[in-house]
XYZ file of C-alpha atoms in Angstrom:
622
model
C -20.195 1.596 -24.074
C -16.700 0.830 -25.365
C -16.086 4.512 -26.195
C -17.359 5.601 -22.805
C -15.052 3.092 -21.040
C -12.016 4.291 -23.000
C -12.907 7.934 -22.441
C -13.340 7.421 -18.696
C -10.044 5.512 -18.409
C -8.268 8.291 -20.339
C -9.793 10.989 -18.090
C -8.895 9.087 -14.905
C -5.278 8.629 -16.030
C -4.972 12.322 -16.894
C -6.565 13.504 -13.628
C -4.522 11.186 -11.416
C -1.285 12.253 -13.090
C -2.104 15.909 -12.415
C -2.867 15.133 -8.732
C 0.528 13.513 -8.092
C 2.866 15.347 -5.698
C 6.393 16.308 -6.641
C 7.864 13.466 -4.541
C 5.856 10.864 -6.492
C 3.157 10.293 -3.880
C -0.577 10.890 -3.907
C -2.268 12.529 -0.914
C -5.927 11.697 -0.478
C -7.920 12.156 2.714
C -8.511 9.176 5.014
C -11.851 10.390 6.371
C -13.043 8.673 9.528
C -15.589 9.370 12.263
C -15.899 12.583 14.291
C -13.870 11.050 17.120
C -10.518 12.425 15.936
C -11.892 15.928 15.345
C -13.529 15.963 18.788
C -10.432 14.571 20.501
C -8.201 17.153 18.827
C -10.350 19.980 20.226
C -10.248 18.330 23.676
C -6.468 17.814 23.496
C -5.697 21.374 22.385
C -7.885 22.864 25.097
C -6.581 20.607 27.877
C -2.960 21.341 26.870
C -3.890 25.044 26.846
C -2.081 25.684 23.567
C -4.374 28.361 22.174
C -4.907 27.218 18.546
C -8.258 29.017 18.293
C -8.120 29.062 14.512
C -7.783 25.252 14.176
C -10.319 24.633 16.941
C -12.755 26.974 15.185
C -12.443 25.008 11.939
C -12.983 21.692 13.739
C -15.999 23.094 15.593
C -17.473 24.228 12.292
C -17.099 20.738 10.827
C -18.700 19.084 13.868
C -21.771 21.303 13.519
C -22.042 20.454 9.817
C -22.052 16.747 10.605
C -24.734 16.874 13.306
C -28.024 15.279 12.255
C -31.338 17.144 12.484
C -32.139 14.935 15.490
C -29.089 16.353 17.274
C -26.856 13.252 16.990
C -23.632 12.322 15.255
C -23.370 9.135 13.195
C -20.688 6.720 12.066
C -22.375 6.295 8.663
C -25.265 7.829 6.750
C -27.846 5.089 7.368
C -27.097 4.633 11.089
C -30.709 4.984 12.137
C -30.653 6.461 15.630
C -27.296 8.170 15.706
C -24.210 6.926 17.518
C -24.042 7.317 21.288
C -20.236 7.458 21.620
C -19.819 9.884 18.708
C -22.554 12.114 20.141
C -20.910 12.138 23.586
C -17.485 12.918 22.066
C -18.757 15.701 19.819
C -20.870 17.269 22.585
C -18.000 17.265 25.097
C -15.627 18.723 22.500
C -18.037 21.488 21.504
C -18.506 22.451 25.159
C -14.741 22.309 25.724
C -14.047 24.493 22.680
C -15.313 27.610 24.441
C -16.848 28.653 21.131
C -20.359 27.381 21.755
C -23.112 28.725 23.989
C -23.737 25.988 26.638
C -27.452 26.622 26.229
C -27.374 26.108 22.433
C -30.455 24.142 21.404
C -28.319 21.826 19.243
C -26.349 20.796 22.344
C -29.544 20.298 24.343
C -30.851 17.950 21.636
C -27.605 15.953 21.794
C -27.761 15.743 25.605
C -31.347 14.478 25.482
C -30.232 11.759 23.068
C -27.306 10.793 25.353
C -29.577 10.686 28.385
C -32.253 8.691 26.592
C -29.789 6.086 25.340
C -28.174 5.038 28.594
C -25.624 7.800 29.169
C -21.901 7.272 29.544
C -22.072 3.654 30.740
C -23.416 2.611 27.344
C -20.629 4.389 25.460
C -17.609 2.680 23.902
C -14.686 1.920 26.262
C -12.383 4.368 24.458
C -14.951 7.151 24.946
C -15.143 6.303 28.663
C -11.346 6.483 28.979
C -11.368 9.941 27.384
C -14.112 11.038 29.773
C -12.310 9.580 32.806
C -9.113 11.491 31.944
C -11.147 14.701 32.092
C -12.965 13.853 35.309
C -16.305 12.996 33.697
C -16.362 9.245 34.424
C -15.245 7.161 37.402
C -12.038 5.196 36.824
C -13.351 2.325 38.969
C -15.735 1.327 36.161
C -12.917 0.814 33.637
C -10.821 -2.255 32.766
C -10.341 -4.279 35.971
C -6.876 -5.512 34.986
C -3.826 -4.592 37.068
C -0.905 -3.031 35.248
C 1.269 -6.029 36.205
C -0.460 -7.857 33.318
C 2.078 -6.143 31.040
C 4.890 -8.198 32.622
C 3.408 -11.687 32.177
C 5.947 -13.752 30.202
C 5.173 -14.950 26.682
C 5.274 -18.516 27.954
C 2.171 -17.890 30.073
C -1.217 -18.913 28.543
C -2.215 -15.237 28.224
C 0.176 -12.292 27.947
C 0.393 -8.728 26.649
C 2.375 -10.064 23.681
C -0.512 -12.296 22.594
C -2.594 -9.212 21.809
C -2.588 -7.646 18.342
C -0.157 -4.780 17.753
C -3.084 -2.328 17.573
C -4.403 -3.526 20.939
C -0.948 -3.404 22.560
C -0.349 0.089 21.198
C -3.504 1.385 22.861
C -3.379 -0.753 25.988
C 0.042 0.533 27.168
C -1.104 4.169 27.662
C -4.593 3.152 28.834
C -3.180 0.908 31.569
C -0.855 3.679 32.734
C -3.781 6.101 32.903
C -5.974 3.623 34.781
C -3.141 2.758 37.170
C -2.604 6.453 38.005
C -6.374 7.219 38.038
C -5.200 10.309 36.170
C -7.489 13.344 35.877
C -6.561 16.530 34.040
C -8.848 19.499 34.611
C -8.336 23.080 33.487
C -10.301 26.235 34.145
C -12.305 25.611 30.977
C -12.962 21.863 31.314
C -16.734 21.498 30.984
C -18.866 19.288 33.180
C -21.014 16.754 31.361
C -24.039 15.732 33.412
C -24.362 11.939 33.341
C -27.783 10.350 33.558
C -28.383 9.029 37.092
C -30.218 6.074 35.561
C -26.988 4.885 33.968
C -24.871 4.706 37.098
C -25.142 0.951 37.542
C -21.712 -0.653 37.627
C -21.051 -2.719 34.492
C -20.953 -6.473 34.953
C -18.740 -8.996 33.164
C -19.838 -12.111 31.320
C -18.515 -15.627 31.960
C -15.880 -15.475 29.197
C -14.552 -12.138 30.475
C -14.430 -13.457 34.022
C -12.481 -16.554 32.854
C -9.921 -14.328 31.150
C -9.623 -12.076 34.210
C -9.111 -15.160 36.353
C -6.278 -16.385 34.075
C -4.578 -12.976 34.224
C -4.893 -12.884 38.043
C -3.336 -16.380 38.266
C -0.399 -15.242 36.146
C 0.229 -12.113 38.192
C 0.110 -14.135 41.412
C 2.637 -16.576 39.931
C 5.204 -13.852 39.223
C 4.393 -11.575 42.186
C 6.750 -13.378 44.559
C 9.726 -13.246 42.192
C 10.832 -9.668 41.391
C 10.529 -6.779 43.794
C 8.860 -3.542 42.741
C 6.668 -5.391 40.221
C 4.111 -2.591 40.101
C 6.743 0.031 39.369
C 8.396 -2.162 36.733
C 5.089 -2.610 34.916
C 4.618 1.149 34.740
C 8.141 1.601 33.446
C 7.550 -1.124 30.834
C 4.459 0.726 29.542
C 6.416 3.990 29.228
C 9.326 2.353 27.395
C 6.956 0.456 25.109
C 5.441 3.761 23.962
C 8.665 5.773 23.702
C 10.380 3.069 21.634
C 7.563 3.231 19.073
C 7.455 6.979 18.485
C 7.883 7.815 14.803
C 9.957 10.651 13.378
C 6.880 12.929 13.151
C 6.415 12.527 16.921
C 3.357 10.281 16.723
C 3.134 6.948 18.481
C 2.741 4.166 15.892
C 1.406 6.782 13.424
C -2.130 6.612 14.891
C -3.970 9.668 16.203
C -5.842 7.613 18.816
C -2.775 5.935 20.370
C -0.817 9.222 20.325
C -3.711 11.063 22.008
C -3.684 8.629 24.945
C 0.131 8.507 25.054
C 0.230 12.279 25.653
C -2.105 11.970 28.646
C -0.234 8.886 29.938
C 3.034 10.859 29.927
C 1.342 13.731 31.752
C 0.062 11.180 34.275
C 3.606 10.143 35.229
C 4.935 13.682 35.569
C 5.873 14.921 32.100
C 5.200 18.654 31.612
C 2.921 19.946 28.879
C 5.982 21.708 27.459
C 8.071 18.512 27.235
C 9.606 18.174 23.733
C 8.083 14.681 23.305
C 4.579 16.032 23.960
C 5.116 19.155 21.848
C 6.364 17.077 18.897
C 3.552 14.540 19.269
C 1.014 17.354 19.078
C 2.724 18.744 15.967
C 2.516 15.290 14.396
C -1.210 15.105 15.130
C -1.808 18.554 13.646
C -0.010 17.291 10.535
C -2.787 14.731 10.124
C -5.287 17.438 9.114
C -6.888 17.220 5.681
C -9.673 19.097 3.899
C -13.107 17.613 3.205
C -16.306 19.072 1.734
C -17.388 19.754 5.337
C -14.128 21.437 6.321
C -10.941 20.509 8.180
C -10.719 16.919 9.438
C -8.079 15.117 11.527
C -7.218 11.714 10.065
C -6.532 8.803 12.398
C -3.671 7.661 10.199
C -2.982 9.316 6.827
C -3.105 6.782 3.985
C -0.364 8.161 1.708
C 1.653 4.951 1.195
C -1.498 2.879 0.659
C -2.995 5.373 -1.794
C 0.271 5.840 -3.693
C 0.844 2.098 -4.086
C -2.713 1.437 -5.254
C -2.832 4.403 -7.656
C 0.534 3.521 -9.194
C -0.692 -0.060 -9.672
C -4.062 1.100 -11.086
C -2.359 3.389 -13.606
C -0.109 0.550 -14.762
C -3.133 -1.743 -15.117
C -4.715 0.991 -17.253
C -1.739 0.962 -19.621
C 0.674 3.545 -18.184
C 4.145 2.051 -18.671
C 6.774 1.637 -15.926
C 9.080 3.978 -17.851
C 6.642 6.899 -17.715
C 7.527 9.740 -15.391
C 4.517 9.369 -13.061
C 5.256 5.667 -12.452
C 9.003 6.134 -12.047
C 8.403 8.862 -9.458
C 5.847 6.754 -7.565
C 8.180 3.755 -7.524
C 11.047 5.928 -6.215
C 8.743 7.173 -3.467
C 7.619 3.654 -2.519
C 11.179 2.333 -2.437
C 12.035 5.027 0.115
C 9.140 3.869 2.291
C 10.163 0.203 2.445
C 10.955 -0.703 6.049
C 14.300 -2.138 7.104
C 13.901 -1.986 10.883
C 12.764 -4.929 12.972
C 9.358 -4.254 14.514
C 7.124 -6.233 16.844
C 6.169 -8.531 13.957
C 9.668 -10.063 14.219
C 8.831 -11.750 17.552
C 6.811 -14.322 15.594
C 8.446 -14.274 12.161
C 12.051 -15.115 11.322
C 12.169 -13.229 7.997
C 14.200 -10.074 7.447
C 12.431 -6.690 7.387
C 11.104 -5.627 3.995
C 7.444 -4.680 4.342
C 5.572 -1.420 3.884
C 3.292 0.456 6.265
C 0.126 2.481 5.736
C 1.157 6.072 6.369
C 4.119 8.216 5.454
C 5.687 8.341 8.929
C 5.242 4.613 9.597
C 8.715 3.001 9.818
C 8.306 -0.014 12.169
C 4.724 -1.174 11.736
C 4.363 -2.804 8.290
C 1.346 -4.823 7.215
C 0.591 -7.467 4.611
C -1.981 -5.463 2.612
C 0.249 -2.408 2.177
C 3.205 -4.605 1.333
C 1.423 -6.506 -1.445
C 0.035 -3.176 -2.728
C 3.542 -1.686 -2.915
C 4.947 -4.843 -4.503
C 2.259 -4.771 -7.217
C 3.270 -1.192 -7.987
C 7.009 -1.904 -8.286
C 6.861 -5.311 -10.019
C 7.383 -4.144 -13.625
C 10.090 -1.709 -12.559
C 11.854 -4.471 -10.615
C 11.708 -6.732 -13.678
C 13.411 -4.066 -15.797
C 15.898 -2.644 -13.311
C 18.294 -4.945 -11.409
C 18.764 -2.234 -8.756
C 15.082 -2.523 -7.725
C 14.849 -6.306 -7.728
C 16.345 -6.811 -4.207
C 13.618 -4.596 -2.715
C 10.940 -6.653 -4.458
C 12.547 -9.910 -3.293
C 12.689 -8.756 0.329
C 9.084 -7.621 0.259
C 7.993 -10.907 -1.277
C 9.907 -12.871 1.368
C 8.310 -10.779 4.120
C 4.780 -11.481 2.838
C 5.399 -15.230 2.649
C 6.928 -15.138 6.136
C 3.760 -13.587 7.634
C 1.443 -16.452 6.630
C -0.415 -17.834 9.654
C -0.331 -21.472 10.750
C -3.883 -21.948 9.452
C -2.874 -20.957 5.897
C -4.437 -17.486 5.838
C -2.792 -14.088 6.188
C -3.154 -11.594 9.080
C -2.786 -7.817 8.912
C 0.294 -7.035 11.049
C 1.656 -10.079 12.901
C 1.391 -13.811 12.473
C -0.309 -16.228 14.880
C -1.945 -13.608 17.150
C -5.010 -15.825 17.329
C -5.760 -16.703 20.984
C -9.546 -16.489 21.014
C -9.701 -16.094 24.814
C -8.384 -12.553 24.266
C -11.512 -11.584 22.336
C -13.100 -11.527 25.825
C -10.751 -8.758 26.946
C -12.927 -6.290 28.908
C -12.806 -3.530 26.290
C -15.460 -2.810 23.664
C -14.401 -3.990 20.233
C -12.046 -6.659 21.612
C -13.607 -9.294 19.311
C -12.115 -7.431 16.350
C -9.117 -5.605 17.836
C -7.574 -7.903 20.459
C -6.291 -10.502 17.992
C -4.956 -10.401 14.429
C -6.354 -13.533 12.780
C -6.330 -14.584 9.146
C -9.111 -12.867 7.220
C -10.578 -13.730 3.802
C -9.903 -10.265 2.370
C -6.219 -10.191 3.345
C -5.732 -13.815 2.285
C -7.457 -13.214 -1.048
C -5.385 -10.105 -1.707
C -2.154 -11.925 -0.803
C -3.054 -14.749 -3.205
C -3.973 -12.257 -5.946
C -0.518 -10.711 -5.646
C 1.270 -14.073 -5.487
C -0.523 -15.270 -8.609
C -0.834 -12.043 -10.569
C 2.593 -10.537 -9.905
C 4.815 -13.310 -8.515
C 3.726 -16.102 -10.886
C 2.855 -18.592 -8.146
C 0.110 -21.139 -8.744
C -2.334 -23.246 -6.745
C 0.237 -26.059 -6.612
C 2.684 -24.087 -4.467
C 2.437 -25.382 -0.855
C 1.846 -21.928 0.686
C -0.726 -21.007 -1.945
C -2.474 -24.357 -1.573
C -2.811 -23.783 2.182
C -4.217 -20.318 1.538
C -6.833 -21.656 -0.887
C -7.849 -24.438 1.512
C -8.310 -21.937 4.327
C -10.331 -19.599 2.115
C -12.669 -22.375 1.024
C -13.329 -23.278 4.652
C -14.246 -19.641 5.374
C -16.885 -19.281 2.659
C -20.414 -18.720 3.954
C -23.214 -21.053 2.908
C -24.804 -18.501 0.572
C -21.481 -18.028 -1.267
C -19.969 -14.869 0.274
C -16.839 -14.224 2.306
C -16.567 -11.734 5.174
C -14.176 -8.818 4.615
C -12.579 -7.403 7.770
C -10.997 -4.225 6.354
C -13.691 -3.165 3.903
C -17.492 -3.082 3.783
C -17.866 -5.989 3.888
C -19.251 -9.141 2.228
C -18.832 -7.628 -1.235
C -15.266 -6.703 -0.270
C -14.401 -10.128 1.161
C -15.992 -11.999 -1.756
C -14.178 -9.852 -4.341
C -10.840 -10.463 -2.585
C -11.370 -14.229 -2.286
C -12.583 -14.674 -5.877
C -9.874 -12.571 -7.540
C -7.239 -14.178 -5.314
C -8.208 -17.763 -6.151
C -8.535 -16.980 -9.858
C -5.082 -15.345 -9.930
C -3.397 -18.534 -8.695
C -5.196 -20.732 -11.216
C -8.398 -21.965 -9.560
C -10.895 -22.697 -12.350
C -14.022 -20.558 -12.798
C -16.012 -23.798 -12.666
C -14.827 -24.454 -9.104
C -17.976 -24.908 -6.935
C -16.846 -22.272 -4.398
C -16.331 -19.686 -7.134
C -19.648 -20.555 -8.794
C -21.448 -20.066 -5.463
C -19.752 -16.693 -5.098
C -20.823 -15.671 -8.598
C -24.468 -16.588 -7.949
C -24.400 -14.648 -4.667
C -22.880 -11.516 -6.242
C -25.494 -11.562 -9.016
C -28.278 -12.074 -6.461
C -27.429 -8.848 -4.601
C -27.038 -6.673 -7.715
C -29.345 -3.683 -7.542
C -31.961 -2.911 -10.177
C -29.860 0.005 -11.473
C -27.000 -2.456 -12.081
C -24.716 -1.372 -9.246
C -23.853 -2.762 -5.828
C -24.108 -1.136 -2.414
C -23.612 -2.530 1.084
C -24.270 -0.926 4.461
C -21.799 -0.650 7.333
C -24.482 -2.478 9.329
C -23.271 -5.688 7.627
C -20.301 -6.079 9.928
C -22.435 -5.485 13.019
C -25.150 -7.917 12.013
C -22.610 -10.356 10.482
C -24.871 -10.689 7.448
C -25.191 -8.769 4.196
C -27.251 -5.581 4.568
C -27.900 -3.701 1.291
C -27.787 0.050 0.815
C -30.605 1.817 -1.068
C -27.956 3.117 -3.512
C -24.799 1.871 -5.228
C -21.267 3.003 -4.357
C -18.370 3.247 -6.835
C -15.916 1.034 -4.936
C -18.403 -1.740 -4.079
C -19.724 -1.768 -7.655
C -16.147 -1.982 -8.956
C -15.268 -4.826 -6.550
C -18.317 -6.914 -7.491
C -17.732 -6.319 -11.194
C -14.039 -7.213 -11.085
C -14.915 -10.501 -9.389
C -17.518 -11.323 -12.066
C -15.234 -10.234 -14.926
C -12.451 -12.555 -13.763
C -14.941 -15.471 -13.734
C -16.556 -14.928 -17.152
C -15.026 -15.419 -20.621
C -17.456 -12.933 -22.165
C -19.693 -10.204 -20.806
C -22.927 -11.369 -19.162
C -26.073 -9.252 -18.733
C -25.090 -8.725 -15.065
C -21.634 -7.461 -16.078
C -22.921 -5.153 -18.823
C -25.615 -3.699 -16.588
C -23.021 -3.246 -13.831
C -20.583 -1.516 -16.182
C -23.249 0.970 -17.235
C -23.998 1.683 -13.557
C -20.289 2.133 -12.812
C -19.850 4.513 -15.741
C -22.841 6.524 -14.555
C -21.301 6.760 -11.071
C -17.950 7.798 -12.537
C -19.309 10.396 -14.926
C -22.126 11.795 -12.774
C -22.207 14.162 -9.814
C -19.190 13.628 -7.565
C -20.640 14.896 -4.298
C -23.616 12.616 -3.619
C -23.842 10.208 -0.695
C -22.828 7.355 -3.024
C -19.407 8.993 -3.373
C -18.902 9.734 0.327
C -20.342 6.608 1.995
C -17.590 4.811 3.982
C -16.526 1.513 2.393
C -13.398 0.981 4.514
C -13.345 -0.450 8.031
C -10.907 0.295 10.850
C -12.777 -1.339 13.736
C -15.991 -3.226 12.920
C -18.960 -1.575 14.582
C -16.950 1.465 15.680
C -14.699 2.966 13.047
C -15.470 3.329 9.346
C -13.469 5.063 6.644
C -14.297 7.029 3.529
C -11.129 6.704 1.437
C -11.204 9.676 -0.917
C -8.941 7.692 -3.267
C -11.274 4.704 -3.650
C -13.568 6.420 -6.156
C -10.563 6.601 -8.488
C -8.612 3.412 -7.809
C -11.111 0.565 -7.951
C -13.258 1.836 -10.854
C -10.108 2.453 -12.923
C -8.875 -1.095 -12.286
C -12.276 -2.599 -13.115
C -12.744 -0.556 -16.311
C -9.223 -1.624 -17.371
C -10.018 -5.294 -16.626
C -13.176 -5.133 -18.767
C -11.364 -3.453 -21.659
C -8.402 -5.862 -21.491
C -10.564 -9.000 -21.370
C -13.467 -8.128 -23.631
C -11.996 -5.456 -25.925
């Protein structure tokens, strides 16, 4: 096995070096659901831009991804198909003008939509898209007046209490709802909604309480300034325009940019306006190639992939003085952010973080920042010119720690639980930005492994205490940004070990027993996207490379010598790495954007995490 490990490490290093771009970065596809492909077709047709060639490629990919039952899915083992994805793909195919409306594949999809509750059962974002194109009644969407945007931060609930992701999407959505905007062209299709689904949606007690609080706040400020309604609309416009990146996209997300374009049209912008033209160009720049054809990414992962690959190569023995590492470090240093973003409302530290995608300049996050810092650590130690960048990044990470001791993704202390009742699907996960075990574990792993901090440091101690409180009874931790319990448990275990928590610690021993208990008979690990919907571990019938690597790295860091579980796992990982590269095991999504709604197949993950784990095994056990 030793020879096979060394040979695989050597091959991975060679292949990754040859894939590196001239500027030092690595470009891998961030493959998400069909939503972005469908929305791009819809956007191009409604803006009447032509673009038949791109639309044709996107149409081709949508057909390839349709199931034999006529549905579209978020992940391979989604049993019945996904209603929202099927609505989006069907509407886009009809809108493309390249599909016969009587095509049997469309009829199958429409029967599925009709049989599963129609549009009213779709995700809120899908309903907003449909409403913009005259397919859904605005009165059924988000009963919150636009004046909500003006509630002061001192009020119990305000726009600023929402997560940055939620704010970014809410600004254009509220403008669209306020205008009851509908854009129809000569080729806009009509989607027949099931008459059985036309019951108005109700709201639960928690949602009604939140709506009541918002109404109280608006009434309290209504008597003060004149033209409140107009001011709220202007606020939404300025909020968006101030957050447009140099590639024309709004916050570097496809989804927020898509709705921003329609929101600007709603208030009178022309389709030919330079802001809209540039935004569309930015979205077209998010295209990547997959085995099923051209795909539009929601947010290209270039900075994330480059940081992780540079770090993985260094863990595998590539020195900081080698050309590939020097070029990657130069690239990452250029992507460090020195502008104040929304995160600065809650944190007093200077800018110094990193974001996820290449165009991101004002929206850093903790995970990308620790990834970049891992990659530049050895270079910063050897070159005084790099050290200030490392110091600023380190200071930024420490400054983002939440009151409870854990780390959030984008902004600290966005934790008002009442906002999880916001009347939008997915609000439980998207409306706030709480501490999560995976982000906290990864922050601790960096602080211990690269910054030399130990469990006695006050900030680290708080992080460990919070993590221990979050462990589930059976020994796992929930991971918010990966699938899911394997991901969270790996992050928590490696994080606590890096800062000096003993392997004999009861929490770590429970985690070890749990990881061994879910190992598959072939030695690997695999977890379904259903886990984050059911909030309990759901196994896959096969192993995936990234989940096997995560579980193994956690076990390796706990054990002084290889155990039968580790050896069996290593053989499974080597088989995955040296076998066929195009099976479902290699394409199953193991990243999460929005639990229950948005999953990601990172094309880079089959390289990064196995390489790190193989290197850990070799370093520790020889």
